[in-house]
Coordinates of C-alpha atoms and ligand atoms in Angstrom, one line a residue:
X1 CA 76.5 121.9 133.2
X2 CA 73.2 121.8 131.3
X3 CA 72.0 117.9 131.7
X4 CA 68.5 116.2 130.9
X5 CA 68.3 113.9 134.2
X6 CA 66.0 111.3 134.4
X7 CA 65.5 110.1 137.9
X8 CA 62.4 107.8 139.4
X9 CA 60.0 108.2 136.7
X10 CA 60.5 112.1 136.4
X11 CA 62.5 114.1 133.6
X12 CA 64.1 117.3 134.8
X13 CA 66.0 120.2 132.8
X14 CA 69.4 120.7 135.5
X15 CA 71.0 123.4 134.7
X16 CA 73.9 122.8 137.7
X17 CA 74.5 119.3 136.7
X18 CA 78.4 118.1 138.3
X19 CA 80.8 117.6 134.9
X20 CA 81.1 114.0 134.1
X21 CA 83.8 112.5 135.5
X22 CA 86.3 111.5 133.1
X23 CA 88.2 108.1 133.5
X24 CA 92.1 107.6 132.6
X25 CA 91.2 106.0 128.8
X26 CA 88.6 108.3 128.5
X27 CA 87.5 111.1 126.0
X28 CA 85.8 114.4 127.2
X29 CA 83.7 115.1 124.7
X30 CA 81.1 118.3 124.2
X31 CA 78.1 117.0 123.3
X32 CA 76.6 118.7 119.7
X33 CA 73.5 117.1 119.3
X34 CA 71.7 114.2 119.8
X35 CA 69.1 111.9 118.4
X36 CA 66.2 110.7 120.2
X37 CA 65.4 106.9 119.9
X38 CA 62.6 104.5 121.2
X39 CA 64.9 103.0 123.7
X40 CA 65.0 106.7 125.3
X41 CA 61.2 106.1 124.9
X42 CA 60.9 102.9 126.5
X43 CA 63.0 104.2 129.5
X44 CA 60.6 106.3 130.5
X45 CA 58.3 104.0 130.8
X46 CA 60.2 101.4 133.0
X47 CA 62.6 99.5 130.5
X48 CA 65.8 98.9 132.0
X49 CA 65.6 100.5 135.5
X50 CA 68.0 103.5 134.6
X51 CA 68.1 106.2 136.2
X52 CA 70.4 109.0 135.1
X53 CA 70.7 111.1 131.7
X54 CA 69.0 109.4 128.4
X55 CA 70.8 109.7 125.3
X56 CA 73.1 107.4 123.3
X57 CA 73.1 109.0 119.4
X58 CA 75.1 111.5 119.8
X59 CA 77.6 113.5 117.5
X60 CA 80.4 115.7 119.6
X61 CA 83.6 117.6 119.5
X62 CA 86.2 115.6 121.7
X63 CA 87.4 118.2 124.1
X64 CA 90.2 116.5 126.2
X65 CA 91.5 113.3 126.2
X66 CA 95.3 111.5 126.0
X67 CA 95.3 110.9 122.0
X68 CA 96.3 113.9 120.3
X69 CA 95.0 113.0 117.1
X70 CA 91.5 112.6 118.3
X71 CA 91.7 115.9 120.2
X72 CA 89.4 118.0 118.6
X73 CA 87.2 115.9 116.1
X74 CA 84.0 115.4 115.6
X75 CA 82.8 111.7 116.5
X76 CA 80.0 109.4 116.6
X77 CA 80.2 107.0 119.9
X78 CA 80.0 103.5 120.5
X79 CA 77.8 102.8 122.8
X80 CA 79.1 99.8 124.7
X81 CA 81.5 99.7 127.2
X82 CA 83.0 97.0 128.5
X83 CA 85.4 95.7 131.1
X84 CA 88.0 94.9 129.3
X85 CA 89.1 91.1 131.0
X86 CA 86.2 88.8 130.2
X87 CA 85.8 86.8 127.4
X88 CA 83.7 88.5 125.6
X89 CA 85.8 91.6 125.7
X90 CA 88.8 90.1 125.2
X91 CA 86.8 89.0 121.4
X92 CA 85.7 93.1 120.7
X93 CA 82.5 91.6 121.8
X94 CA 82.2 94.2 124.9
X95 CA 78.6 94.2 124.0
X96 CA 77.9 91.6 125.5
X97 CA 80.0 91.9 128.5
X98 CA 78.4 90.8 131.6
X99 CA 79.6 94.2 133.5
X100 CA 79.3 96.7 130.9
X101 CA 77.6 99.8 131.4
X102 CA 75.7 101.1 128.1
X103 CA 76.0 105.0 127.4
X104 CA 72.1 106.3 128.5
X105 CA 70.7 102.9 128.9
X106 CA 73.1 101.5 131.9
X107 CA 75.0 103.0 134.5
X108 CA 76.6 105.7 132.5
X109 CA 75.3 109.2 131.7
X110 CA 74.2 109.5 128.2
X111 CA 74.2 112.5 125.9
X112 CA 71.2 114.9 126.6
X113 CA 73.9 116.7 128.3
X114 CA 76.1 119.5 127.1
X115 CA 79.4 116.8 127.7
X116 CA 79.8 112.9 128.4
X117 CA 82.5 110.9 128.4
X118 CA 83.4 107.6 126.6
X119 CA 86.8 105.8 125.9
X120 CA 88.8 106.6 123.3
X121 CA 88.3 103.5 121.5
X122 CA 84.5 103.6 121.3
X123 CA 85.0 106.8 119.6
X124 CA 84.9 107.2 115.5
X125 CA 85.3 110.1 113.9
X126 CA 83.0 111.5 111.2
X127 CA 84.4 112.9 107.8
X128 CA 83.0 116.7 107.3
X129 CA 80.7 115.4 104.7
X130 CA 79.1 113.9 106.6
X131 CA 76.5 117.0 108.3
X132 CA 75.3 116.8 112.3
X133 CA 72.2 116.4 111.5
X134 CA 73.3 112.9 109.4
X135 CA 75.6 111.8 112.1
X136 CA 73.2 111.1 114.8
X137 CA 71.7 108.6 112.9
X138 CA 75.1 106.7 113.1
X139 CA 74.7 104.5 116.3
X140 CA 70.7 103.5 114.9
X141 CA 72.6 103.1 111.0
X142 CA 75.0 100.7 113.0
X143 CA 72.2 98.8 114.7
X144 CA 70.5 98.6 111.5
X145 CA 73.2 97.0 109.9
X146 CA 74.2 94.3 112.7
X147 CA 71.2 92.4 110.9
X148 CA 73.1 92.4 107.6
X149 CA 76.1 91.1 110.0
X150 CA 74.6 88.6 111.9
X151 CA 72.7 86.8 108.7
X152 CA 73.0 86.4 105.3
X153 CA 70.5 88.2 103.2
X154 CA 71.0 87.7 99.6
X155 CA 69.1 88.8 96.1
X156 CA 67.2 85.2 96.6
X157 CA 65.7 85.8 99.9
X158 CA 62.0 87.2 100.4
X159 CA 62.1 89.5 103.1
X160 CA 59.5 91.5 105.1
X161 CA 60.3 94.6 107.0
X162 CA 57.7 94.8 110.4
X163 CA 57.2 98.3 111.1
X164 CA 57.4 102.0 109.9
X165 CA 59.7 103.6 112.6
X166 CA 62.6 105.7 112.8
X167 CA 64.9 102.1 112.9
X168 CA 62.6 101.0 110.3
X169 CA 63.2 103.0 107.7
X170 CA 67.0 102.6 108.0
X171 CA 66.4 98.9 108.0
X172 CA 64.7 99.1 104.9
X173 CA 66.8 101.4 102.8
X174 CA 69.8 98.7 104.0
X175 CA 68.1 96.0 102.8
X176 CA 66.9 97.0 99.9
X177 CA 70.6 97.9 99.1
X178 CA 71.0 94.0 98.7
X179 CA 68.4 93.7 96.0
X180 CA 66.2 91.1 98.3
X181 CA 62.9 90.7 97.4
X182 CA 61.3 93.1 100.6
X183 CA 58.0 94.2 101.7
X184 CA 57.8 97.2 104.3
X185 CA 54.7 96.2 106.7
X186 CA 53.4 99.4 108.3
X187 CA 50.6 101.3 109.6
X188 CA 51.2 104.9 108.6
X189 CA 50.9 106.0 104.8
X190 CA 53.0 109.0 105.4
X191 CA 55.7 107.4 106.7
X192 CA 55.8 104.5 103.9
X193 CA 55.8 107.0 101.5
X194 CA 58.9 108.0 102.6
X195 CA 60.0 104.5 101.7
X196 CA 57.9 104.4 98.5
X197 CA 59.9 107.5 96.9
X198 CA 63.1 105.2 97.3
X199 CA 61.4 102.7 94.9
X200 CA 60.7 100.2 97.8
X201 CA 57.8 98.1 97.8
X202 CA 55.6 99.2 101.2
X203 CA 51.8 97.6 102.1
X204 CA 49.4 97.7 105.4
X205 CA 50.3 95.2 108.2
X206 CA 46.7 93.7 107.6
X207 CA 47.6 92.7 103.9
X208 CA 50.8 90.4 104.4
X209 CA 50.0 86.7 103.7
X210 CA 50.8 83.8 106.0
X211 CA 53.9 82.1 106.0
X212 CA 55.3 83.2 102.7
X213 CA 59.0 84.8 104.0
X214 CA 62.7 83.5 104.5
X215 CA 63.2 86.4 106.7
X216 CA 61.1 88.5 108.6
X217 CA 62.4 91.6 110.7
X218 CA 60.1 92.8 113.8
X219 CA 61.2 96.3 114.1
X220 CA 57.8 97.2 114.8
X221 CA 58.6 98.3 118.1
X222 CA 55.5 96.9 119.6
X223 CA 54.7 94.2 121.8
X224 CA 52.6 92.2 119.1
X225 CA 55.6 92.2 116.4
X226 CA 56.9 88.6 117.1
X227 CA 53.6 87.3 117.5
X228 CA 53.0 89.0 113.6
X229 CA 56.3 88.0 112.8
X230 CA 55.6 84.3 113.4
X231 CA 52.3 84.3 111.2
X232 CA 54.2 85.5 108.2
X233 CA 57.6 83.7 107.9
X234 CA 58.4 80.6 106.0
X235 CA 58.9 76.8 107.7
X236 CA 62.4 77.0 108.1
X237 CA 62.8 80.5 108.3
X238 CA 63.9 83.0 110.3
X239 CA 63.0 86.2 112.4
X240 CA 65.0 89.2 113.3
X241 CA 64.1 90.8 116.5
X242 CA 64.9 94.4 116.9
X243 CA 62.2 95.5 119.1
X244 CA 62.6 96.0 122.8
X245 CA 59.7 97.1 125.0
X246 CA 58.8 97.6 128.6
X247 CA 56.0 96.0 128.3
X248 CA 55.7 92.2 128.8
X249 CA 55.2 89.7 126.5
X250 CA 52.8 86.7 126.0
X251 CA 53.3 84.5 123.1
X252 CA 52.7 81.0 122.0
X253 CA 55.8 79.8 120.8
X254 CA 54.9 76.0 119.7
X255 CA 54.4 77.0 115.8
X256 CA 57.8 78.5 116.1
X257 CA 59.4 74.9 117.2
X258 CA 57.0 72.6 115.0
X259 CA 57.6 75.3 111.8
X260 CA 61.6 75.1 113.0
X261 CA 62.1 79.1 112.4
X262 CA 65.2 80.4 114.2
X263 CA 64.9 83.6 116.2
X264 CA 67.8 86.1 116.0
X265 CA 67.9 89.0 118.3
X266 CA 69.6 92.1 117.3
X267 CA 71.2 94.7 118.8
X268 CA 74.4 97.2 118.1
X269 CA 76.0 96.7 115.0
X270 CA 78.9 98.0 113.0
X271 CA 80.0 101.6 113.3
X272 CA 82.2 101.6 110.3
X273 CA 79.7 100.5 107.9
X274 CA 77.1 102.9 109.0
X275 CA 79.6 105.6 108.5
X276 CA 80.6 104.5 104.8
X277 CA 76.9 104.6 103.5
X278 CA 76.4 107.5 105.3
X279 CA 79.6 109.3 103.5
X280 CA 78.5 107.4 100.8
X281 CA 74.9 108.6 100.5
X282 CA 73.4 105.6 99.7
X283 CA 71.3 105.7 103.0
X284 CA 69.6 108.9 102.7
X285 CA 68.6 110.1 106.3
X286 CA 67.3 113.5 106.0
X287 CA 63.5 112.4 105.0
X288 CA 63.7 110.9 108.8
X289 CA 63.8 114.5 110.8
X290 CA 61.0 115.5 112.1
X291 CA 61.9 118.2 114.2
X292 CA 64.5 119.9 116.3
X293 CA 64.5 121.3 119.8
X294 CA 67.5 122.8 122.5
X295 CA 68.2 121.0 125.6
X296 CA 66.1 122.8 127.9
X297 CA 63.0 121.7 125.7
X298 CA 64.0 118.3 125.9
X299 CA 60.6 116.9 127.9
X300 CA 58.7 118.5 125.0
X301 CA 60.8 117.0 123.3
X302 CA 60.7 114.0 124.4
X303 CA 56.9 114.0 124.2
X304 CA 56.7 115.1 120.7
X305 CA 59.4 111.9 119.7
X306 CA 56.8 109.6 121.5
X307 CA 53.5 111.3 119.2
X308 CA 52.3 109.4 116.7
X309 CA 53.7 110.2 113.3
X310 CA 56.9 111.9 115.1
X311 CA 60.4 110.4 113.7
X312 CA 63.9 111.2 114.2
X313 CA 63.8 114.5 117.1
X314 CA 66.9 116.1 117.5
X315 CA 67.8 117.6 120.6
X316 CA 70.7 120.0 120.4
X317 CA 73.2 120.4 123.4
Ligands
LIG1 ZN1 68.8 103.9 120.1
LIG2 ZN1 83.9 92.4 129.8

């Protein structure tokens, strides 16, 4: 089977790749297309250690599996998967189970592959109006809205938005759902603009005031963000971390503890939701493809995700 393999620094095209092996609450599922994220990015450059095939937005056809009403759908995939005893799975909080593996990003094969499996129950099928191209964006959708899950943001709150991305501009269009009171900080006109034509307010990183926001997101994907971050929010505030980088990080954290701002990190979020708007249109996705390529393109690919300028790539399996 066709597979993008990632193995000691070095991304091969395998065309002779073993089938994954499917486990007994497990889903065999043909692999449509994928998206290609950051964290794929990041990978590649050390973060996490993995070794094995990238890829964790995926949409698919579920080919074999025990449930016969999921036999044959199209689904989007949870990501997480847990071991089922601890605590924290015992809670549907498998994401933060101390032996999970993650699909691409921990000891499981991800989805640059034409098949992966996954169990049943991560798996969440996507109504035909929603297109392929939209449903990749479903696991990053999710993640966006696990901010809107893990704090409350109301019409009061001024919010700023750090960073311009391909999370970024799903972040924004979520928030700006609420009605908040939000500033997109960027460095790239064209992609603000994208932002802009959804009536939301966008400026330059270098023109955001000091410590003027309830809520400030770092989805800036960069090393600096929660060092900008902490310059901008408000005593008492808080920060939303959604950028994770191989790169480490030196920082100065006494203004945080003398201005009292509480630090949220933020990972996966809710499937469900990220579905809804999507069905719903009122997260509108298809301004965030930049391009397309096929499987055995996929270190092109990858390379053209990580230019500058470059959002959502879509690799189809
Ligand atoms: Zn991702
Ligand atoms: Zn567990």
């Amino acid at each position: 089977l066709k597979a993008l393999n990632y193995k000691e620094g070095k991304i091969s095209f395998q065309k002779d790749c073993p089938a994954p092996e499917q486990q007994p609450k497990e889903a065999l599922i043909r692999v449509i297309q994928s998206g290609i994220c950051s964290t794929d990015l990041e990978i590649t450059k050390g973060y996490m250690h993995f070794d094995g095939v990238l890829g964790h937005e995926f949409v698919g056809i579920v080919e074999q599996c025990n449930d016969s009403n999921l036999t044959g759908r199209r689904v989007a995939g949870e990501i997480n998967i847990g071991c089922n005893h601890c605590s924290y799975c015992k809670t549907g909080n498998s994401k933060h189970c101390p032996a999970r593996s993650v699909l691409g990003i921990l000891n499981k094969n991800g989805s640059f592959a034409e098949y992966l499996t996954l169990p049943m129950k991560n798996l969440h099928q996507v109504p035909d109006s929603i297109s392929d191209d939209e449903a990749v964006f479903v696991e990053p959708l999710a993640a966006a809205f696990a901010i809107t899950d893990q704090l409350c943001v109301t019409r009061e709150h001024e919010v700023c938005l750090l960073g311009d991305g391909r999370l970024a501009l799903l972040i924004a269009q979520i928030l700006h759902l609420i009605g908040c009171s939000l500033v997109v900080a960027g460095r790239h006109e064209e992609k603000l603009d994208i932002l802009k034509k959804m009536g939301i307010q966008t400026t330059l990183s270098c023109n955001l005031f000091d410590k003027v926001y309830d809520i400030v997101v770092d989805a800036t994907g960069s090393p600096s963000g929660l060092e900008q971050a902490s310059g901008i929010v408000k005593p008492g505030g808080k920060i939303v971390l959604k950028t994770t980088v191989a790169k480490e990080r030196s920082f100065d954290f006494n203004q945080l503890v003398i201005d009292e701002v509480t630090i949220i990190g933020s990972r996966c979020g809710p499937f469900d939701q990220a579905i809804n708007a999507l069905k719903e249109k009122s997260v509108d996705v298809k301004p965030l493809i930049s391009k397309t390529f096929e499987l055995k393109d996929g270190l092109e690919a990858l390379m053209f995700a990580g230019e500058k300028g470059a959002l959502k790539v879509i690799l189809k399996s």
